[in-house]
């Protein structure tokens, strides 16, 4: 038996409990499908994961790295979970946003999904969250694939649940499943090559063995396949095709959850692969980063922004803008300096807050309008639903990067890091794309606040149940815009952990 | 050159299956054919891992009492068991989605679904115009 | 298909041996090829054969949708329960040695329980898939 009782058990097994608590509560929800109970259980599950992540962050701030051997097998024979500063920061962001999205989900899902499907939806919600947390926490290359697939399958289910409101969600879910499966299989091929040449799957062990090898065709092939596979899941430019439809037609709570945490986990894994796993073959990583990641992320930024400018449906617009923001994060990783990687982590946090908040607010609008939110149905909605619309506007201004908001801080650090590398062209492109994003933001704000409410429009009722999560996110946007000291310090520690070479 | 290619005939089969699978996923419009292509692609990866694990002169990786037996590597087999189950789950979910798509759109050909989606998009914009009614 | 005497008799004769073989594969997983996944699919094949030959209604009467759902969840909870119990006993997650305290018996019982959970879940999932796909047209029209 354990001294300290349940609390002691909780504190000693934090890395695994972040993942296991949501995952193990999911089958319970498959049986108990009453919606209110399911929601309470989901909040409890994701909330305990959030608590564990906060405790892990405080531990890594003091001792730097926590490892956990599953089954008490010594690595490299057993699977281990490794949490260092980068991992714990990502986990805190992901679990925090998942917690807020779960709090928000009750009202939103009630409006958009059939009553009988709600229990199953929460089960898939917990599976997706647990799978994504595991993706970040694991220290074994094949275990990463398993969590990748757990999260992909459950996310496909969540996305297709939007079929009740719009049948295009089914096609979006199918495409997400197909493209995601191809990407995950590419990753597995890469792991196969790397395993063949090194003989181990444990990431810490791989680091030393790859450094010893220093090169070789199998290693290069494995690197290529793994990076290509993860880029599909992270929605970097040419393979982002699944993202707009998936986030656009999913239920709004699901869009909020996935936009906040799903691609962030894959981007974290991309950074892990580039900077830790393959740190021993710097010639190929530099090639990949200079000729692939940076150009593709710049292309993604512009393609996302331009598609958003021409898009009239609000959720599709936000999804296209997500592609652009993912481009900024990938650009930060691509520049591979300590400052740019730290800026990427800052933007991982801020974009999760921004997009999470925006999709939550859109969900509130959709529930009140009972139709898809597009520029035409948004006319004058600022006056008809003031509280939700103000939260939407705060997050929108943060998206555009206005000073005093979180988005400004991330753009500031990113541009500073780019200028420190003397990449003036890239800095100019980033500023240009920021200016372009003001176009679509202004379109929405103008329609929301400045156009008169049409004469025959019905009265819209706001749902007070969503005020708390939406306003926590909106205020967090302002907080991190005014005082980003903790975030910047944690991101710098994360960049140091990633680039320092140790896992 | 031909002798070298013949020596790696197992990997050539893996590449052949992989390319067939990817070609089906990309080029076929029918959703079920896309899923079949995905299945073939995943099967090629299973073959890849298992041929990697073969040790020449080694027997099947089942523990026998005879000492000094050379075994093939059992770890790829275990990895592939997991990957097979993942593949089954993906195929099952994909087929379930195809059934719902057929029920909702009436077709499982991607070009027809795209046409139906574009119609819905056009309808959305017409319907939502607030002054359009009356 | 139930009107064809060959199918009917064959299904009746084969049902039990298939399940027996499935159990053999399940318990053999400790030290030979086998284990939860394979055994689960084999046992599910017996029930699917029954459902194919005698009709979906008979199949659903044998294993109803509710029973299937419970079995699915219980299988996952057995697996997770082994992990949580080893946490409760003071070990790490899925540390089989902590289940009983000694290496030999702990590892043995840990593997058996985990494979049992997997086998049970895989059986019910395969059966649920069959019932869902085969019954899709009737359920939805």
XYZ file of C-alpha atoms in Angstrom:
778
model
C 0.000 0.000 0.000
C 1.047 3.578 -0.444
C 1.744 6.197 2.158
C -0.082 9.421 1.366
C -3.116 7.559 0.107
C -4.800 8.579 -3.120
C -3.179 12.011 -3.197
C 0.226 10.363 -2.867
C -0.549 8.011 -5.736
C -1.711 10.963 -7.827
C 1.428 12.968 -7.159
C 3.824 10.119 -7.841
C 2.335 9.070 -11.179
C 1.606 12.419 -12.807
C 3.009 11.766 -16.296
C 0.879 8.694 -16.837
C -2.251 10.013 -15.111
C -2.447 12.995 -17.480
C -3.074 10.491 -20.262
C -4.757 7.597 -18.491
C -7.519 9.405 -16.594
C -9.337 10.700 -19.708
C -8.698 7.452 -21.618
C -10.096 5.185 -18.900
C -13.158 7.329 -18.259
C -14.164 6.975 -21.914
C -15.458 3.356 -21.813
C -17.507 4.245 -18.734
C -19.229 6.893 -20.825
C -19.932 4.319 -23.521
C -22.227 2.576 -21.043
C -23.593 5.508 -19.059
C -24.904 7.674 -21.843
C -27.012 10.148 -19.886
C -25.825 13.532 -21.213
C -25.529 15.423 -17.934
C -23.609 12.621 -16.203
C -21.406 12.241 -19.256
C -20.588 15.940 -19.203
C -19.739 15.920 -15.496
C -17.489 12.886 -15.930
C -15.759 14.520 -18.924
C -15.152 17.730 -16.999
C -13.764 15.716 -14.094
C -11.503 13.690 -16.398
C -10.081 16.585 -18.363
C -9.930 18.705 -15.219
C -7.764 16.159 -13.386
C -5.528 15.980 -16.443
C -5.227 19.792 -16.290
C -4.325 19.618 -12.605
C -1.698 16.951 -13.284
C -0.236 19.049 -16.111
C 0.036 22.127 -13.877
C 1.828 20.068 -11.207
C 4.141 18.633 -13.868
C 4.954 22.142 -15.093
C 5.934 23.207 -11.586
C 8.111 20.079 -11.269
C 9.900 20.663 -14.577
C 10.451 24.289 -13.654
C 12.464 23.097 -10.687
C 14.149 19.836 -11.730
C 13.879 19.985 -15.512
C 12.935 16.475 -16.636
C 10.655 13.723 -15.395
C 10.694 10.189 -16.749
C 8.170 7.483 -15.998
C 8.772 3.830 -16.811
C 5.523 2.095 -17.703
C 5.277 -1.391 -16.285
C 8.532 -0.797 -14.390
C 10.534 -1.966 -17.388
C 13.835 -0.159 -17.823
C 14.090 1.770 -21.063
C 15.075 1.064 -23.824
C 13.311 -2.266 -23.355
C 10.178 -0.737 -21.934
C 8.025 2.195 -22.936
C 8.591 5.380 -20.987
C 6.859 8.729 -20.708
C 9.225 11.700 -20.722
C 8.195 15.172 -19.605
C 10.698 18.005 -19.956
C 10.117 21.760 -20.086
C 8.828 21.730 -23.646
C 6.494 18.803 -22.964
C 5.072 20.246 -19.777
C 4.394 23.652 -21.354
C 2.575 22.014 -24.256
C 0.642 19.785 -21.851
C -0.445 22.730 -19.699
C -1.703 24.608 -22.761
C -3.487 21.587 -24.195
C -5.105 20.408 -20.975
C -6.128 23.938 -20.042
C -7.836 24.589 -23.368
C -9.424 21.125 -23.324
C -10.813 21.863 -19.857
C -12.328 25.158 -20.985
C -13.704 23.569 -24.148
C -15.286 20.770 -22.098
C -16.928 23.300 -19.790
C -18.247 25.095 -22.863
C -19.306 21.913 -24.622
C -22.423 21.169 -22.635
C -24.506 24.034 -23.926
C -23.085 23.980 -27.425
C -23.359 20.246 -28.069
C -26.929 20.217 -26.737
C -27.839 22.629 -29.515
C -26.001 20.879 -32.336
C -26.088 17.117 -31.745
C -28.954 14.650 -31.357
C -29.772 14.016 -27.707
C -29.190 10.266 -27.981
C -25.712 10.746 -29.441
C -24.440 12.998 -26.670
C -23.079 10.209 -24.441
C -21.095 8.709 -27.296
C -19.858 12.167 -28.245
C -18.413 12.692 -24.766
C -16.774 9.254 -24.875
C -15.077 10.179 -28.160
C -14.227 13.598 -26.660
C -12.342 11.954 -23.772
C -10.592 9.508 -26.106
C -9.454 12.326 -28.393
C -8.196 14.426 -25.477
C -6.414 11.495 -23.804
C -4.872 10.421 -27.092
C -3.560 13.915 -27.811
C -2.090 14.276 -24.308
C -0.395 10.897 -24.743
C 1.010 11.979 -28.104
C 2.890 14.747 -26.340
C 3.918 12.860 -23.213
C 5.287 9.673 -24.710
C 8.965 8.892 -25.090
C 8.683 5.942 -27.469
C 8.462 6.310 -31.224
C 5.913 3.552 -31.882
C 3.800 4.444 -28.845
C 3.563 7.874 -30.493
C 1.958 6.235 -33.542
C -0.561 4.437 -31.316
C -1.619 7.685 -29.642
C -1.652 9.392 -33.037
C -4.181 6.878 -34.286
C -6.273 6.942 -31.094
C -6.643 10.686 -31.438
C -7.207 10.538 -35.223
C -10.003 7.969 -35.057
C -11.813 9.657 -32.202
C -11.419 13.092 -33.823
C -12.929 11.687 -37.036
C -15.912 10.509 -34.992
C -16.245 13.904 -33.321
C -16.088 15.738 -36.659
C -18.724 13.503 -38.270
C -21.074 14.195 -35.378
C -21.707 17.522 -37.084
C -23.778 15.619 -39.642
C -26.902 16.357 -37.647
C -26.596 20.012 -38.561
C -24.865 19.758 -41.944
C -24.277 16.591 -43.951
C -20.976 17.920 -45.323
C -19.491 16.981 -41.953
C -19.621 13.325 -43.024
C -17.497 13.935 -46.082
C -15.166 16.144 -44.030
C -14.781 13.394 -41.415
C -14.076 10.789 -44.098
C -11.421 12.924 -45.770
C -9.859 13.652 -42.388
C -9.751 9.909 -41.664
C -8.279 8.992 -45.041
C -5.623 11.697 -45.207
C -4.764 11.266 -41.527
C -4.348 7.506 -41.967
C -2.019 8.025 -44.928
C 0.023 10.484 -42.866
C 0.218 8.182 -39.850
C 1.262 5.286 -42.103
C 4.050 7.436 -43.561
C 5.198 8.057 -40.005
C 5.210 4.303 -39.315
C 7.290 3.653 -42.449
C 9.775 6.211 -41.183
C 9.913 4.543 -37.776
C 10.515 1.232 -39.565
C 13.555 2.583 -41.387
C 14.959 4.167 -38.248
C 14.334 0.978 -36.241
C 15.998 -1.121 -38.901
C 19.196 0.877 -38.769
C 19.364 1.591 -35.018
C 17.530 -1.303 -33.391
C 15.647 0.707 -30.809
C 12.354 2.581 -30.536
C 12.953 4.576 -27.361
C 13.445 8.242 -28.263
C 16.212 8.944 -25.733
C 18.121 5.878 -26.904
C 17.518 6.783 -30.552
C 19.141 10.166 -29.988
C 22.466 8.607 -28.997
C 22.377 5.865 -31.634
C 21.515 8.249 -34.462
C 24.296 10.561 -33.348
C 26.693 7.585 -33.453
C 25.573 6.629 -36.959
C 25.808 10.161 -38.291
C 24.076 9.430 -41.577
C 23.176 6.696 -44.016
C 20.475 6.109 -46.595
C 18.094 4.296 -44.248
C 18.337 7.084 -41.698
C 17.666 9.767 -44.309
C 14.713 7.800 -45.695
C 13.306 7.335 -42.199
C 13.715 11.025 -41.465
C 11.909 11.991 -44.648
C 8.978 9.690 -44.051
C 8.573 10.650 -40.402
C 8.642 14.377 -41.127
C 6.234 13.992 -44.058
C 3.828 11.968 -41.932
C 3.843 14.438 -39.056
C 3.415 17.367 -41.434
C 0.152 15.792 -42.606
C -1.158 15.683 -39.050
C 0.118 19.187 -38.306
C -1.584 20.621 -41.419
C 1.502 22.328 -42.830
C 0.965 23.790 -46.269
C 0.433 21.309 -49.067
C -1.074 18.595 -46.865
C -3.426 20.873 -44.909
C -6.321 20.070 -47.259
C -8.281 18.181 -44.647
C -8.338 21.036 -42.151
C -10.759 23.663 -43.541
C -13.665 21.277 -44.094
C -12.979 19.347 -40.883
C -13.001 22.401 -38.602
C -15.654 24.157 -40.657
C -18.363 21.507 -40.489
C -17.691 19.903 -37.125
C -19.854 20.884 -34.150
C -18.574 24.180 -32.751
C -17.381 22.699 -29.458
C -15.430 20.082 -31.406
C -13.915 22.748 -33.669
C -12.921 24.662 -30.553
C -11.277 21.596 -28.980
C -9.479 20.399 -32.112
C -8.367 23.843 -33.277
C -6.907 24.519 -29.853
C -5.072 21.268 -29.217
C -4.939 18.783 -32.098
C -2.555 20.481 -34.483
C -0.494 21.844 -31.582
C 0.357 18.314 -30.484
C 1.502 17.405 -33.994
C 3.572 20.602 -34.260
C 5.218 19.737 -30.932
C 6.080 16.278 -32.305
C 7.503 17.918 -35.453
C 9.773 20.061 -33.310
C 10.793 17.005 -31.276
C 11.735 15.106 -34.420
C 13.689 17.961 -35.956
C 15.581 19.159 -32.908
C 15.914 16.242 -30.521
C 15.556 12.964 -32.347
C 17.594 13.812 -35.422
C 19.934 16.277 -33.726
C 22.774 13.880 -34.506
C 22.416 14.359 -38.270
C 22.464 18.158 -38.523
C 23.218 18.247 -42.252
C 19.904 16.643 -43.218
C 17.898 18.555 -40.587
C 19.286 21.839 -41.845
C 18.418 20.896 -45.412
C 14.891 19.980 -44.395
C 14.413 23.095 -42.364
C 15.796 25.536 -44.955
C 14.352 24.057 -48.140
C 11.143 22.449 -46.908
C 9.783 23.762 -43.616
C 10.436 27.477 -44.079
C 9.158 27.806 -47.682
C 6.124 25.607 -47.014
C 5.207 27.474 -43.864
C 5.448 30.811 -45.687
C 3.264 29.392 -48.447
C 0.809 28.144 -45.829
C 0.638 31.554 -44.196
C -0.305 33.245 -47.436
C -2.605 30.527 -48.764
C -4.476 30.435 -45.451
C -4.832 34.207 -45.252
C -5.921 34.627 -48.876
C -8.478 31.804 -48.660
C -9.824 33.373 -45.473
C -10.233 36.734 -47.206
C -12.461 35.203 -49.871
C -14.453 32.946 -47.543
C -17.967 33.933 -46.543
C -18.778 31.166 -44.083
C -17.414 32.149 -40.680
C -16.277 28.725 -39.476
C -14.542 27.972 -42.777
C -12.925 31.400 -42.575
C -11.579 30.667 -39.090
C -10.351 27.267 -40.273
C -8.433 28.828 -43.178
C -6.959 31.339 -40.779
C -5.858 28.386 -38.615
C -3.802 27.139 -41.552
C -2.068 30.509 -41.653
C -1.401 30.525 -37.897
C 0.006 26.984 -38.083
C 2.291 28.409 -40.751
C 3.613 30.982 -38.257
C 4.353 28.280 -35.690
C 6.042 26.058 -38.282
C 8.033 29.078 -39.496
C 9.320 29.611 -35.973
C 10.410 25.979 -35.777
C 11.898 26.220 -39.251
C 14.193 29.092 -38.390
C 15.695 26.790 -35.743
C 17.122 29.435 -33.444
C 16.476 29.528 -29.734
C 14.511 32.769 -30.036
C 12.340 31.578 -32.918
C 11.490 28.257 -31.250
C 10.538 30.150 -28.080
C 8.353 32.459 -30.215
C 6.668 29.390 -31.690
C 5.832 28.081 -28.237
C 4.428 31.483 -27.287
C 2.243 31.342 -30.381
C 1.191 27.751 -29.644
C -0.303 29.015 -26.397
C -1.761 32.200 -27.810
C -3.237 30.661 -30.912
C -4.891 27.949 -28.805
C -6.503 30.723 -26.753
C -7.451 32.769 -29.815
C -8.952 30.010 -31.959
C -10.505 28.240 -28.990
C -12.265 31.461 -28.033
C -13.314 32.314 -31.584
C -14.870 28.912 -32.239
C -16.606 28.973 -28.855
C -18.175 32.313 -29.672
C -19.233 31.126 -33.131
C -20.881 28.156 -31.456
C -22.906 30.539 -29.362
C -23.980 32.396 -32.499
C -24.861 29.185 -34.338
C -26.970 27.949 -31.436
C -28.929 31.186 -31.376
C -29.251 31.538 -35.156
C -30.035 27.839 -35.762
C -28.289 28.099 -39.089
C -24.752 28.295 -40.382
C -22.906 31.455 -39.397
C -21.848 33.388 -42.474
C -21.325 37.032 -43.288
C -24.932 37.436 -44.323
C -26.438 36.005 -41.144
C -23.928 37.948 -39.015
C -25.368 41.326 -39.922
C -25.788 43.451 -36.824
C -25.184 40.496 -34.513
C -23.058 42.715 -32.305
C -26.148 44.452 -31.055
C -28.334 41.371 -30.928
C -25.933 39.224 -28.872
C -23.625 41.758 -27.244
C -21.856 39.630 -24.635
C -20.865 36.821 -26.980
C -20.022 39.274 -29.741
C -17.692 41.276 -27.511
C -15.790 38.123 -26.549
C -15.596 37.245 -30.259
C -14.244 40.686 -31.036
C -11.582 40.500 -28.312
C -10.329 37.169 -29.670
C -10.554 38.500 -33.216
C -8.417 41.537 -32.388
C -5.964 39.144 -30.776
C -5.906 37.154 -34.018
C -4.988 40.252 -35.986
C -2.279 41.096 -33.489
C -3.421 44.351 -31.985
C -1.271 45.624 -29.092
C -2.425 44.665 -25.565
C -3.626 41.289 -26.869
C -1.931 37.909 -26.843
C -1.640 37.782 -30.625
C 0.493 40.915 -30.584
C 2.978 39.323 -28.172
C 3.481 36.257 -30.345
C 3.865 38.295 -33.544
C 6.305 40.589 -31.717
C 8.514 37.749 -30.544
C 8.330 35.993 -33.904
C 9.343 39.072 -35.891
C 12.094 39.859 -33.397
C 13.448 36.325 -33.753
C 13.297 36.548 -37.558
C 15.151 39.889 -37.544
C 17.768 38.417 -35.216
C 18.473 35.879 -37.968
C 18.834 38.708 -40.507
C 16.006 37.228 -42.567
C 14.543 40.567 -43.598
C 12.511 39.151 -46.496
C 10.784 36.671 -44.223
C 10.065 39.385 -41.665
C 8.530 41.548 -44.379
C 6.376 38.628 -45.539
C 5.161 37.992 -41.986
C 4.215 41.644 -41.523
C 2.494 41.673 -44.924
C 0.416 38.638 -44.020
C -0.530 40.256 -40.708
C -1.792 43.247 -42.640
C -3.753 40.960 -44.956
C -5.363 39.209 -41.988
C -6.711 42.586 -40.909
C -8.804 42.521 -44.103
C -10.896 39.509 -43.190
C -11.053 40.529 -39.567
C -12.325 43.956 -40.500
C -14.927 42.425 -42.794
C -16.365 40.461 -39.914
C -16.208 43.293 -37.391
C -17.818 45.700 -39.813
C -20.692 43.339 -40.511
C -21.131 42.535 -36.826
C -21.056 45.995 -35.318
C -21.442 48.631 -37.956
C -24.249 47.443 -40.153
C -27.808 48.151 -38.998
C -29.858 45.253 -37.749
C -32.223 44.217 -40.577
C -35.852 45.000 -39.912
C -37.403 41.556 -39.976
C -34.759 39.569 -38.051
C -35.964 37.500 -35.099
C -34.860 38.194 -31.540
C -31.739 36.262 -30.599
C -31.327 34.766 -27.149
C -27.861 34.404 -25.690
C -27.085 31.363 -23.616
C -25.590 32.370 -20.249
C -24.134 28.888 -19.776
C -21.368 29.748 -22.229
C -20.454 33.125 -20.727
C -17.923 31.686 -18.267
C -15.668 29.679 -20.627
C -15.863 32.277 -23.420
C -14.982 35.173 -21.139
C -12.216 33.247 -19.355
C -10.610 32.706 -22.753
C -11.182 36.306 -23.877
C -9.739 37.683 -20.637
C -6.808 35.269 -20.920
C -6.142 36.793 -24.339
C -5.915 40.221 -22.721
C -3.927 38.934 -19.734
C -1.290 37.307 -21.904
C -1.186 40.471 -23.954
C -0.460 42.626 -20.954
C 1.683 40.327 -18.797
C 3.273 37.526 -20.789
C 6.229 37.071 -18.443
C 5.381 33.548 -17.299
C 4.602 32.412 -20.840
C 7.778 33.873 -22.308
C 9.945 32.397 -19.548
C 8.324 28.974 -19.939
C 8.716 29.144 -23.740
C 12.381 30.060 -23.427
C 12.887 27.079 -21.100
C 11.024 24.899 -23.594
C 13.231 26.078 -26.468
C 16.328 25.439 -24.387
C 15.126 21.921 -23.580
C 14.359 21.183 -27.235
C 17.495 22.637 -28.772
C 19.770 21.639 -25.939
C 19.972 18.205 -27.463
C 18.943 16.294 -24.383
C 15.517 14.720 -24.190
C 22.509 -4.971 -60.956
C 19.780 -7.529 -61.632
C 21.323 -9.857 -59.060
C 21.292 -7.024 -56.503
C 17.644 -6.316 -57.242
C 16.810 -10.018 -56.990
C 18.479 -10.131 -53.581
C 16.035 -7.526 -52.206
C 12.945 -8.981 -53.875
C 10.943 -8.727 -50.648
C 11.479 -4.976 -50.424
C 10.534 -4.602 -54.091
C 7.195 -6.262 -53.333
C 6.710 -3.891 -50.417
C 7.339 -0.888 -52.673
C 5.011 -2.276 -55.343
C 2.146 -2.731 -52.869
C 2.781 0.677 -51.320
C 2.572 2.410 -54.675
C -0.529 0.466 -55.725
C -2.228 1.463 -52.485
C -1.301 5.128 -52.743
C -2.340 5.237 -56.379
C -5.773 3.891 -55.501
C -6.219 6.370 -52.665
C -5.335 9.318 -54.878
C -6.796 8.418 -58.239
C -10.041 6.606 -57.572
C -13.222 8.612 -57.111
C -15.207 5.839 -55.452
C -14.879 6.093 -51.671
C -14.805 2.324 -51.116
C -11.969 1.986 -53.612
C -10.071 4.678 -51.729
C -10.465 2.682 -48.530
C -9.292 -0.475 -50.293
C -6.233 1.427 -51.475
C -5.565 2.581 -47.906
C -5.829 -1.047 -46.766
C -3.327 -2.208 -49.384
C -0.988 0.651 -48.419
C -1.153 -0.328 -44.750
C -0.606 -4.016 -45.622
C 2.569 -3.116 -47.461
C 3.838 -1.445 -44.296
C 3.102 -4.608 -42.303
C 5.109 -6.653 -44.812
C 7.919 -4.111 -44.581
C 8.246 -4.494 -40.818
C 8.042 -8.266 -40.863
C 10.640 -8.721 -43.583
C 12.853 -6.334 -41.597
C 12.632 -8.706 -38.654
C 13.815 -11.780 -40.519
C 17.230 -12.959 -39.467
C 18.841 -15.167 -42.132
C 19.092 -18.672 -40.775
C 16.699 -17.805 -37.990
C 13.574 -19.683 -37.139
C 10.200 -18.393 -36.007
C 10.451 -16.284 -32.823
C 8.753 -18.830 -30.558
C 10.789 -19.932 -27.578
C 11.873 -23.590 -27.808
C 13.818 -25.597 -25.300
C 16.729 -26.249 -27.660
C 19.645 -24.049 -26.678
C 21.557 -22.008 -29.239
C 18.604 -21.555 -31.628
C 18.733 -18.440 -33.763
C 15.381 -16.638 -33.675
C 14.020 -13.959 -35.973
C 13.297 -10.669 -34.273
C 9.937 -10.853 -32.480
C 9.540 -7.124 -31.885
C 8.343 -6.221 -35.428
C 5.685 -8.919 -35.123
C 4.340 -7.309 -31.992
C 4.411 -3.836 -33.542
C 2.509 -5.101 -36.549
C -0.170 -6.748 -34.390
C -0.911 -3.307 -33.029
C -0.793 -1.741 -36.483
C -3.156 -4.386 -37.899
C -5.715 -3.636 -35.223
C -5.373 0.075 -35.950
C -5.889 -0.671 -39.648
C -9.019 -2.691 -38.926
C -10.435 0.094 -36.794
C -9.687 2.688 -39.483
C -11.317 0.572 -42.183
C -14.370 -0.068 -40.024
C -14.801 3.616 -39.220
C -14.283 4.549 -42.868
C -16.903 2.069 -44.026
C -19.361 3.295 -41.408
C -18.846 6.850 -42.655
C -19.332 5.680 -46.250
C -22.660 4.091 -45.281
C -23.811 7.366 -43.725
C -22.535 9.345 -46.733
C -24.460 7.057 -49.085
C -27.567 7.461 -46.981
C -27.216 11.238 -46.887
C -25.832 12.149 -50.328
C -27.207 9.177 -52.274
C -23.852 8.428 -53.888
C -20.339 7.349 -52.984
C -18.541 8.804 -55.992
C -16.402 11.705 -54.902
C -17.122 13.944 -57.885
C -20.862 13.657 -57.367
C -20.466 14.364 -53.661
C -18.395 17.434 -54.498
C -21.139 18.667 -56.823
C -23.750 18.151 -54.101
C -21.586 20.016 -51.598
C -21.159 22.970 -53.932
C -24.920 23.111 -54.350
C -25.349 23.185 -50.572
C -22.796 25.968 -50.304
C -24.635 28.055 -52.900
C -27.943 27.431 -51.136
C -26.461 28.550 -47.819
C -25.491 31.909 -49.195
C -28.865 32.463 -50.842
C -30.876 31.431 -47.788
C -28.950 33.528 -45.306
C -29.439 36.834 -47.043
C -31.655 38.620 -44.530
C -33.422 40.788 -47.039
C -33.880 37.947 -49.504
C -37.116 36.699 -48.013
C -40.348 38.528 -48.901
C -29.266 -19.157 -45.690
C -30.964 -21.059 -42.911
C -32.953 -22.996 -45.482
C -29.844 -24.617 -46.824
C -29.270 -27.809 -44.812
C -25.521 -27.859 -45.419
C -25.012 -24.351 -43.969
C -27.352 -24.990 -41.072
C -25.750 -28.246 -40.005
C -22.212 -26.973 -40.560
C -22.848 -23.837 -38.524
C -24.346 -25.820 -35.679
C -21.445 -28.285 -35.647
C -18.724 -25.657 -35.974
C -19.962 -23.087 -33.458
C -18.551 -24.688 -30.314
C -15.201 -25.908 -31.742
C -14.464 -22.428 -33.107
C -14.974 -20.920 -29.676
C -12.853 -23.682 -28.148
C -10.067 -22.981 -30.608
C -10.384 -19.301 -29.834
C -9.944 -19.985 -26.131
C -6.921 -22.148 -26.934
C -5.357 -19.288 -28.895
C -6.209 -16.852 -26.078
C -4.438 -18.769 -23.346
C -1.574 -19.782 -25.617
C -0.631 -16.155 -26.047
C 1.632 -16.321 -23.012
C 4.244 -18.461 -24.710
C 3.280 -18.975 -28.328
C 1.612 -17.109 -31.136
C -1.784 -16.021 -29.951
C -3.214 -13.668 -27.411
C -6.127 -11.348 -27.106
C -6.473 -9.878 -30.584
C -6.323 -13.112 -32.494
C -8.542 -15.010 -30.049
C -11.075 -12.223 -30.023
C -11.447 -12.301 -33.776
C -11.739 -16.115 -33.827
C -14.448 -16.179 -31.171
C -16.284 -13.359 -32.900
C -16.114 -15.393 -36.115
C -18.181 -18.111 -34.454
C -20.925 -15.651 -33.542
C -20.753 -14.010 -36.961
C -21.128 -17.412 -38.628
C -24.227 -17.979 -36.538
C -25.596 -14.593 -37.466
C -24.865 -15.111 -41.161
C -26.514 -18.504 -41.368
C -29.496 -18.090 -39.095
C -30.265 -14.443 -39.769
C -29.552 -11.210 -37.984
C -32.582 -11.464 -35.685
C -31.373 -14.755 -34.243
C -27.895 -13.306 -33.945
C -29.202 -10.275 -32.078
C -31.217 -12.487 -29.789
C -28.106 -14.460 -28.951
C -26.015 -11.374 -28.185
C -28.068 -8.218 -27.832
C -26.679 -4.765 -28.562
C -26.784 -3.770 -24.897
C -24.851 -6.848 -23.768
C -22.277 -6.179 -26.468
C -21.803 -2.591 -25.344
C -21.313 -3.616 -21.732
C -18.832 -6.351 -22.664
C -16.860 -3.884 -24.792
C -16.564 -1.402 -21.975
C -15.813 -4.062 -19.360
C -12.944 -5.415 -21.452
C -11.259 -2.015 -21.646
C -11.903 -1.473 -17.947
C -10.287 -4.840 -17.093
C -7.140 -3.736 -18.923
C -7.207 -0.299 -17.359
C -8.159 -1.798 -14.024
C -4.992 -3.906 -13.984
C -2.984 -0.734 -14.503
C -4.868 1.245 -11.878
C -4.685 -1.617 -9.382
C -0.923 -1.783 -9.747
C -0.856 1.979 -9.082
C -2.936 1.377 -5.975
C -0.533 -1.336 -4.854
C 2.299 1.180 -4.930
C 3.925 0.251 -8.219
C 3.994 2.068 -11.527
C 1.194 1.902 -14.071
C 0.795 -1.608 -15.508
C 3.554 -2.897 -13.215
C 2.510 -6.550 -13.059
C 4.976 -7.386 -10.294
C 3.141 -5.034 -7.964
C -0.126 -6.928 -8.453
C 0.832 -9.776 -6.153
C 4.236 -8.720 -4.887
C 6.256 -11.523 -6.464
C 7.680 -11.441 -9.948
C 6.559 -14.874 -11.130
C 2.923 -14.874 -10.109
C 2.487 -11.149 -10.651
C 3.690 -11.195 -14.250
C 1.662 -14.315 -15.010
C -1.601 -13.018 -13.657
C -0.989 -9.595 -15.130
C -0.551 -10.920 -18.641
C -3.564 -13.240 -18.359
C -5.863 -10.465 -17.160
C -4.642 -7.989 -19.737
C -5.038 -10.450 -22.586
C -8.462 -11.385 -21.250
C -9.512 -7.758 -21.359
C -8.212 -7.386 -24.898
C -9.844 -10.619 -26.095
C -13.199 -9.739 -24.613
C -13.154 -6.256 -26.123
C -12.077 -7.434 -29.567
C -14.797 -10.098 -29.645
C -17.540 -7.684 -28.787
C -16.252 -4.972 -31.130
C -16.079 -7.368 -34.100
C -19.567 -8.626 -33.334
C -20.898 -5.102 -32.908
C -19.385 -4.108 -36.245
C -21.052 -7.071 -37.939
C -24.436 -6.298 -36.416
C -24.170 -2.612 -37.232
C -23.194 -3.090 -40.868
C -25.533 -6.011 -41.559
C -28.441 -4.309 -39.852
C -27.809 -0.854 -41.293
C -30.410 -0.990 -44.047
C -33.191 -2.344 -41.839
C -32.396 0.005 -38.964
C -32.319 3.110 -41.097
C -35.134 2.637 -43.566
